[in-house]
């Protein structure tokens, strides 16, 4: 694939881009968070039934996040952003901050941020705030209204963040590249269909073919940290 001066690149990353940093994926080989199933723990119903269990899951992930570092895939994407400027758009399903740590400037976290917390009461006027604390024995409460605090992440059954902006970017992109996503969780799994309908070229990078593999013009079966640095180098050189 070549990137011409008139191309706009939309990159969608999934859990696979952080796998080589040591963060487990949700699905695929080796993908499960120490016995937790995302579909059982990442839901409003789970939080309602057992908020401490849900906080324990996210606290474990917060602790793990503090031990890991970006890998060559994150750095390659940051380099691509430096080269393409505003013709590059990065949308991640990941709640980790590894893209930012690698130098990516404009990252849209459609499923929220692991290191942020917000009030669980929709009508509360308080705002999400940066928070790396682990809550494992006592539940945190909102300083404004006293309701339970929750992780600032999108759970199954909730609407992902900033979809309008995502669709606007998708509609004007000429290339869509997905990295490390199993292609089963909507709406992200359908981005490639939309991009393709608009005439964009589409490419997937990851060691296993995703569920939506037939929507991609090109599937590069390789680990992101091994494939992306070379791919980006070639694109930048061309
Ligand atoms: P998944 O865990 O579903 O899929 C991870 C993908 O990464 C799999 O297809 C693996 O083959 C691939 N993979 C593994 N190692 C890789 C590597 N080194 N390089 C590249 N790819 C690799 O993750 P997502 O598709 O991101 O949502 O999952 C989507 C959403 O489901 C998540 O954001 C989360 C989850 O439940 C919520 O929590 C709302």
CSV table of C-alpha atoms and ligand atoms in Angstrom, one decimal:
chain,number,residue,atom,x,y,z
A,1,UNK,CA,0.0,0.0,0.0
A,2,UNK,CA,1.1,3.6,-0.7
A,3,UNK,CA,0.1,6.8,1.0
A,4,UNK,CA,-0.2,9.7,-1.4
A,5,UNK,CA,-0.2,13.4,-0.4
A,6,UNK,CA,-4.0,13.5,-0.8
A,7,UNK,CA,-4.7,10.5,1.3
A,8,UNK,CA,-6.3,10.7,4.8
A,9,UNK,CA,-5.6,7.8,7.1
A,10,UNK,CA,-8.0,6.6,9.8
A,11,UNK,CA,-6.4,4.1,12.2
A,12,UNK,CA,-8.4,2.0,14.5
A,13,UNK,CA,-6.5,0.2,17.2
A,14,UNK,CA,-7.7,-2.6,19.5
A,15,UNK,CA,-6.3,-4.6,22.4
A,16,UNK,CA,-3.8,-6.3,20.2
A,17,UNK,CA,-1.7,-3.1,19.7
A,18,UNK,CA,-0.9,-3.2,23.5
A,19,UNK,CA,-0.4,-7.0,23.7
A,20,UNK,CA,3.4,-6.8,23.1
A,21,UNK,CA,3.5,-4.3,26.0
A,22,UNK,CA,2.2,-7.0,28.3
A,23,UNK,CA,-1.5,-6.0,28.5
A,24,UNK,CA,-3.7,-9.0,27.8
A,25,UNK,CA,-6.3,-8.9,25.0
A,26,UNK,CA,-10.0,-9.8,25.6
A,27,UNK,CA,-10.2,-12.4,22.9
A,28,UNK,CA,-7.9,-14.3,20.6
A,29,UNK,CA,-5.0,-16.5,21.7
A,30,UNK,CA,-4.1,-15.8,25.3
A,31,UNK,CA,-6.8,-13.2,25.6
A,32,UNK,CA,-8.5,-13.1,29.0
A,33,UNK,CA,-8.0,-10.8,32.0
A,34,UNK,CA,-7.1,-13.3,34.8
A,35,UNK,CA,-10.4,-15.2,34.8
A,36,UNK,CA,-12.6,-12.2,34.3
A,37,UNK,CA,-14.9,-12.2,31.2
A,38,UNK,CA,-15.2,-8.6,29.8
A,39,UNK,CA,-18.9,-9.2,29.0
A,40,UNK,CA,-19.6,-10.2,32.6
A,41,UNK,CA,-17.7,-7.5,34.4
A,42,UNK,CA,-17.8,-4.5,32.0
A,43,UNK,CA,-21.5,-3.8,32.1
A,44,UNK,CA,-23.8,-1.4,34.0
A,45,UNK,CA,-25.7,-4.4,35.4
A,46,UNK,CA,-22.5,-5.9,36.9
A,47,UNK,CA,-21.7,-2.5,38.5
A,48,UNK,CA,-25.2,-2.3,39.9
A,49,UNK,CA,-25.1,-5.8,41.3
A,50,UNK,CA,-21.5,-5.8,42.6
A,51,UNK,CA,-19.7,-2.4,42.3
A,52,UNK,CA,-16.7,-3.6,44.4
A,53,UNK,CA,-16.1,-6.6,42.1
A,54,UNK,CA,-16.1,-4.2,39.1
A,55,UNK,CA,-13.8,-1.8,40.9
A,56,UNK,CA,-11.5,-4.7,41.8
A,57,UNK,CA,-11.3,-5.6,38.0
A,58,UNK,CA,-10.4,-2.0,37.0
A,59,UNK,CA,-8.0,-1.6,40.0
A,60,UNK,CA,-6.1,-4.7,38.8
A,61,UNK,CA,-5.9,-3.2,35.4
A,62,UNK,CA,-4.8,0.2,36.7
A,63,UNK,CA,-2.0,-1.5,38.7
A,64,UNK,CA,-0.9,-3.5,35.6
A,65,UNK,CA,-1.0,-0.4,33.5
A,66,UNK,CA,1.6,1.3,35.7
A,67,UNK,CA,4.0,-1.6,35.0
A,68,UNK,CA,3.9,-1.4,31.2
A,69,UNK,CA,5.4,0.7,28.4
A,70,UNK,CA,4.6,1.5,24.8
A,71,UNK,CA,5.9,-1.0,22.2
A,72,UNK,CA,7.2,-0.4,18.7
A,73,UNK,CA,3.7,-0.5,17.3
A,74,UNK,CA,2.7,2.5,19.4
A,75,UNK,CA,5.9,4.4,18.4
A,76,UNK,CA,5.3,3.6,14.7
A,77,UNK,CA,1.8,5.1,14.9
A,78,UNK,CA,3.1,8.2,16.7
A,79,UNK,CA,5.7,8.6,13.9
A,80,UNK,CA,3.0,8.3,11.2
A,81,UNK,CA,1.0,11.0,12.9
A,82,UNK,CA,4.1,13.3,12.9
A,83,UNK,CA,4.5,12.7,9.2
A,84,UNK,CA,0.9,13.0,8.1
A,85,UNK,CA,-0.2,15.7,10.6
A,86,UNK,CA,-3.9,16.4,10.4
A,87,UNK,CA,-4.3,13.8,7.6
A,88,UNK,CA,-3.9,11.2,10.3
A,89,UNK,CA,-6.6,10.2,12.8
A,90,UNK,CA,-6.2,7.7,15.6
A,91,UNK,CA,-9.2,6.1,17.2
A,92,UNK,CA,-8.6,3.5,19.8
A,93,UNK,CA,-10.9,1.0,21.6
A,94,UNK,CA,-8.2,0.8,24.3
A,95,UNK,CA,-8.6,2.5,27.6
A,96,UNK,CA,-4.8,2.4,28.3
A,97,UNK,CA,-2.6,5.5,27.7
A,98,UNK,CA,0.2,3.8,25.7
A,99,UNK,CA,-0.5,5.7,22.5
A,100,UNK,CA,0.0,9.0,24.4
A,101,UNK,CA,3.0,7.7,26.1
A,102,UNK,CA,4.6,6.9,22.7
A,103,UNK,CA,4.0,10.5,21.6
A,104,UNK,CA,0.6,10.3,19.8
A,105,UNK,CA,-1.0,13.7,20.2
A,106,UNK,CA,-4.5,13.4,19.1
A,107,UNK,CA,-6.0,10.1,20.3
A,108,UNK,CA,-9.7,9.5,20.5
A,109,UNK,CA,-10.6,6.9,23.2
A,110,UNK,CA,-14.0,5.7,22.0
A,111,UNK,CA,-14.3,3.3,25.1
A,112,UNK,CA,-13.0,5.8,27.6
A,113,UNK,CA,-9.9,6.0,29.8
A,114,UNK,CA,-8.7,3.5,32.4
A,115,UNK,CA,-7.0,6.3,34.4
A,116,UNK,CA,-10.2,8.4,34.7
A,117,UNK,CA,-13.1,8.2,37.1
A,118,UNK,CA,-16.5,9.8,37.0
A,119,UNK,CA,-19.8,9.9,39.0
A,120,UNK,CA,-22.2,7.0,38.3
A,121,UNK,CA,-25.2,9.4,38.4
A,122,UNK,CA,-25.9,10.7,34.9
A,123,UNK,CA,-27.4,13.9,36.1
A,124,UNK,CA,-24.5,14.8,38.4
A,125,UNK,CA,-22.8,18.1,37.2
A,126,UNK,CA,-19.3,16.8,38.2
A,127,UNK,CA,-16.8,16.0,35.4
A,128,UNK,CA,-14.6,12.9,34.8
A,129,UNK,CA,-11.2,13.4,36.5
A,130,UNK,CA,-7.7,11.8,36.2
A,131,UNK,CA,-7.4,9.0,38.8
A,132,UNK,CA,-5.0,6.2,39.1
A,133,UNK,CA,-6.1,5.0,42.5
A,134,UNK,CA,-7.0,1.3,43.2
A,135,UNK,CA,-10.3,0.8,45.0
A,136,UNK,CA,-10.3,-2.7,46.4
A,137,UNK,CA,-11.9,-2.7,49.8
A,138,UNK,CA,-13.9,0.6,50.0
A,139,UNK,CA,-16.1,2.1,47.3
A,140,UNK,CA,-15.3,5.7,46.3
A,141,UNK,CA,-18.1,8.3,46.4
A,142,UNK,CA,-18.7,11.4,44.4
A,143,UNK,CA,-17.6,14.6,46.3
A,144,UNK,CA,-20.5,16.5,44.6
A,145,UNK,CA,-23.5,14.3,45.1
A,146,UNK,CA,-22.4,11.3,47.2
A,147,UNK,CA,-23.3,8.7,44.5
A,148,UNK,CA,-20.8,5.9,43.7
A,149,UNK,CA,-17.9,6.8,41.5
A,150,UNK,CA,-17.3,4.5,38.5
A,151,UNK,CA,-14.5,4.1,36.0
A,152,UNK,CA,-14.7,6.5,33.0
A,153,UNK,CA,-15.0,3.7,30.5
A,154,UNK,CA,-17.7,2.5,28.1
A,155,UNK,CA,-19.4,-0.7,29.2
A,156,UNK,CA,-21.4,-3.2,27.1
A,157,UNK,CA,-24.8,-1.7,26.5
A,158,UNK,CA,-23.5,1.9,26.7
A,159,UNK,CA,-22.8,4.2,23.7
A,160,UNK,CA,-19.1,4.8,22.9
A,161,UNK,CA,-17.8,8.3,23.2
A,162,UNK,CA,-17.5,10.9,20.4
A,163,UNK,CA,-19.2,8.8,17.7
A,164,UNK,CA,-20.1,11.9,15.7
A,165,UNK,CA,-16.5,12.9,15.4
A,166,UNK,CA,-15.5,9.4,14.5
A,167,UNK,CA,-18.0,9.1,11.7
A,168,UNK,CA,-17.0,12.5,10.3
A,169,UNK,CA,-13.4,11.3,10.2
A,170,UNK,CA,-14.4,8.0,8.7
A,171,UNK,CA,-16.4,9.7,6.0
A,172,UNK,CA,-13.4,11.7,4.8
A,173,UNK,CA,-10.7,9.1,5.1
A,174,UNK,CA,-9.3,7.4,2.0
A,175,UNK,CA,-7.4,4.7,3.9
A,176,UNK,CA,-8.5,2.7,7.0
A,177,UNK,CA,-6.1,0.6,8.9
A,178,UNK,CA,-7.2,-1.6,11.8
A,179,UNK,CA,-4.5,-2.9,14.2
A,180,UNK,CA,-5.1,-5.7,16.7
A,181,UNK,CA,-8.9,-5.9,16.9
A,182,UNK,CA,-10.9,-9.1,16.7
A,183,UNK,CA,-13.6,-7.3,14.7
A,184,UNK,CA,-16.5,-8.6,16.8
A,185,UNK,CA,-17.4,-5.6,19.0
A,186,UNK,CA,-19.7,-3.0,17.5
A,187,UNK,CA,-19.8,-0.3,16.4
A,188,UNK,CA,-16.0,-0.4,15.8
A,189,UNK,CA,-16.2,-3.7,13.9
A,190,UNK,CA,-18.3,-1.9,11.2
A,191,UNK,CA,-16.0,1.1,10.7
A,192,UNK,CA,-14.2,-0.9,7.9
A,193,UNK,CA,-17.5,-1.5,6.1
A,194,UNK,CA,-18.4,2.2,6.2
A,195,UNK,CA,-14.9,3.2,5.0
A,196,UNK,CA,-15.1,0.7,2.2
A,197,UNK,CA,-18.5,1.9,1.1
A,198,UNK,CA,-17.0,5.3,0.8
A,199,UNK,CA,-14.2,4.0,-1.5
A,200,UNK,CA,-11.4,3.8,1.1
A,201,UNK,CA,-8.6,1.2,0.9
A,202,UNK,CA,-8.5,-1.0,3.9
A,203,UNK,CA,-5.8,-2.9,5.7
A,204,UNK,CA,-5.6,-5.1,8.8
A,205,UNK,CA,-2.5,-5.8,10.9
A,206,UNK,CA,-2.5,-8.6,13.5
A,207,UNK,CA,-1.4,-12.2,14.0
A,208,UNK,CA,-4.9,-13.7,13.5
A,209,UNK,CA,-7.5,-12.9,10.8
A,210,UNK,CA,-10.3,-10.8,12.5
A,211,UNK,CA,-14.0,-11.8,12.2
A,212,UNK,CA,-14.5,-9.1,9.6
A,213,UNK,CA,-11.4,-10.0,7.6
A,214,UNK,CA,-13.4,-10.2,4.3
A,215,UNK,CA,-13.9,-6.4,4.5
A,216,UNK,CA,-10.2,-5.7,4.2
A,217,UNK,CA,-8.3,-5.3,0.9
A,218,UNK,CA,-5.1,-6.5,2.6
A,219,UNK,CA,-4.6,-8.6,5.8
A,220,UNK,CA,-1.1,-8.6,7.2
A,221,UNK,CA,-0.8,-11.6,9.5
A,222,UNK,CA,1.9,-10.4,11.9
A,223,UNK,CA,2.3,-8.9,15.4
A,224,UNK,CA,1.8,-5.2,15.3
A,225,UNK,CA,5.1,-4.4,17.0
A,226,UNK,CA,7.0,-6.5,14.4
A,227,UNK,CA,5.1,-5.4,11.3
A,228,UNK,CA,4.2,-1.7,11.8
A,229,UNK,CA,7.7,-0.1,12.2
A,230,UNK,CA,8.8,-1.5,8.8
A,231,UNK,CA,5.5,-0.6,7.1
A,232,UNK,CA,5.6,3.0,8.4
A,233,UNK,CA,9.2,3.4,7.4
A,234,UNK,CA,8.3,2.3,3.8
A,235,UNK,CA,5.3,4.6,3.7
A,236,UNK,CA,7.3,7.6,5.0
A,237,UNK,CA,10.2,6.9,2.5
A,238,UNK,CA,7.8,6.6,-0.5
B,1,LIG,P1,-10.0,-8.3,21.3
B,1,LIG,O1,-9.4,-8.9,22.6
B,1,LIG,O2,-11.3,-8.7,21.0
B,1,LIG,O3,-9.0,-8.7,20.1
B,1,LIG,C1,-7.6,-8.5,20.2
B,1,LIG,C2,-7.1,-8.9,18.9
B,1,LIG,O4,-5.7,-8.6,18.9
B,1,LIG,C3,-7.2,-10.4,18.5
B,1,LIG,O5,-7.8,-10.5,17.2
B,1,LIG,C4,-5.7,-10.8,18.4
B,1,LIG,O6,-5.5,-11.7,17.4
B,1,LIG,C5,-5.0,-9.5,18.2
B,1,LIG,N1,-3.6,-9.5,18.7
B,1,LIG,C6,-3.0,-10.3,19.6
B,1,LIG,N2,-1.7,-10.0,19.7
B,1,LIG,C7,-1.5,-9.0,18.8
B,1,LIG,C8,-0.3,-8.3,18.4
B,1,LIG,N3,0.9,-8.5,19.0
B,1,LIG,N4,-0.4,-7.4,17.4
B,1,LIG,C9,-1.6,-7.2,16.8
B,1,LIG,N5,-2.7,-7.8,17.1
B,1,LIG,C10,-2.7,-8.7,18.1
B,1,LIG,O7,-9.8,-6.8,21.4
B,1,LIG,P2,-10.7,-5.6,20.7
B,1,LIG,O8,-11.1,-6.0,19.4
B,1,LIG,O9,-9.9,-4.4,21.0
B,1,LIG,O10,-14.6,-3.2,25.0
B,1,LIG,O11,-11.9,-5.7,21.7
B,1,LIG,C11,-12.9,-4.7,21.5
B,1,LIG,C12,-13.5,-4.4,22.8
B,1,LIG,O12,-14.0,-5.5,23.4
B,1,LIG,C13,-12.6,-3.8,23.8
B,1,LIG,O13,-12.4,-2.4,23.6
B,1,LIG,C14,-13.4,-4.0,25.1
B,1,LIG,C15,-13.7,-5.4,24.9
B,1,LIG,O14,-14.7,-6.0,25.5
B,1,LIG,C16,-15.1,-2.7,26.2
B,1,LIG,O15,-14.6,-2.9,27.3
B,1,LIG,C17,-16.3,-1.9,26.0
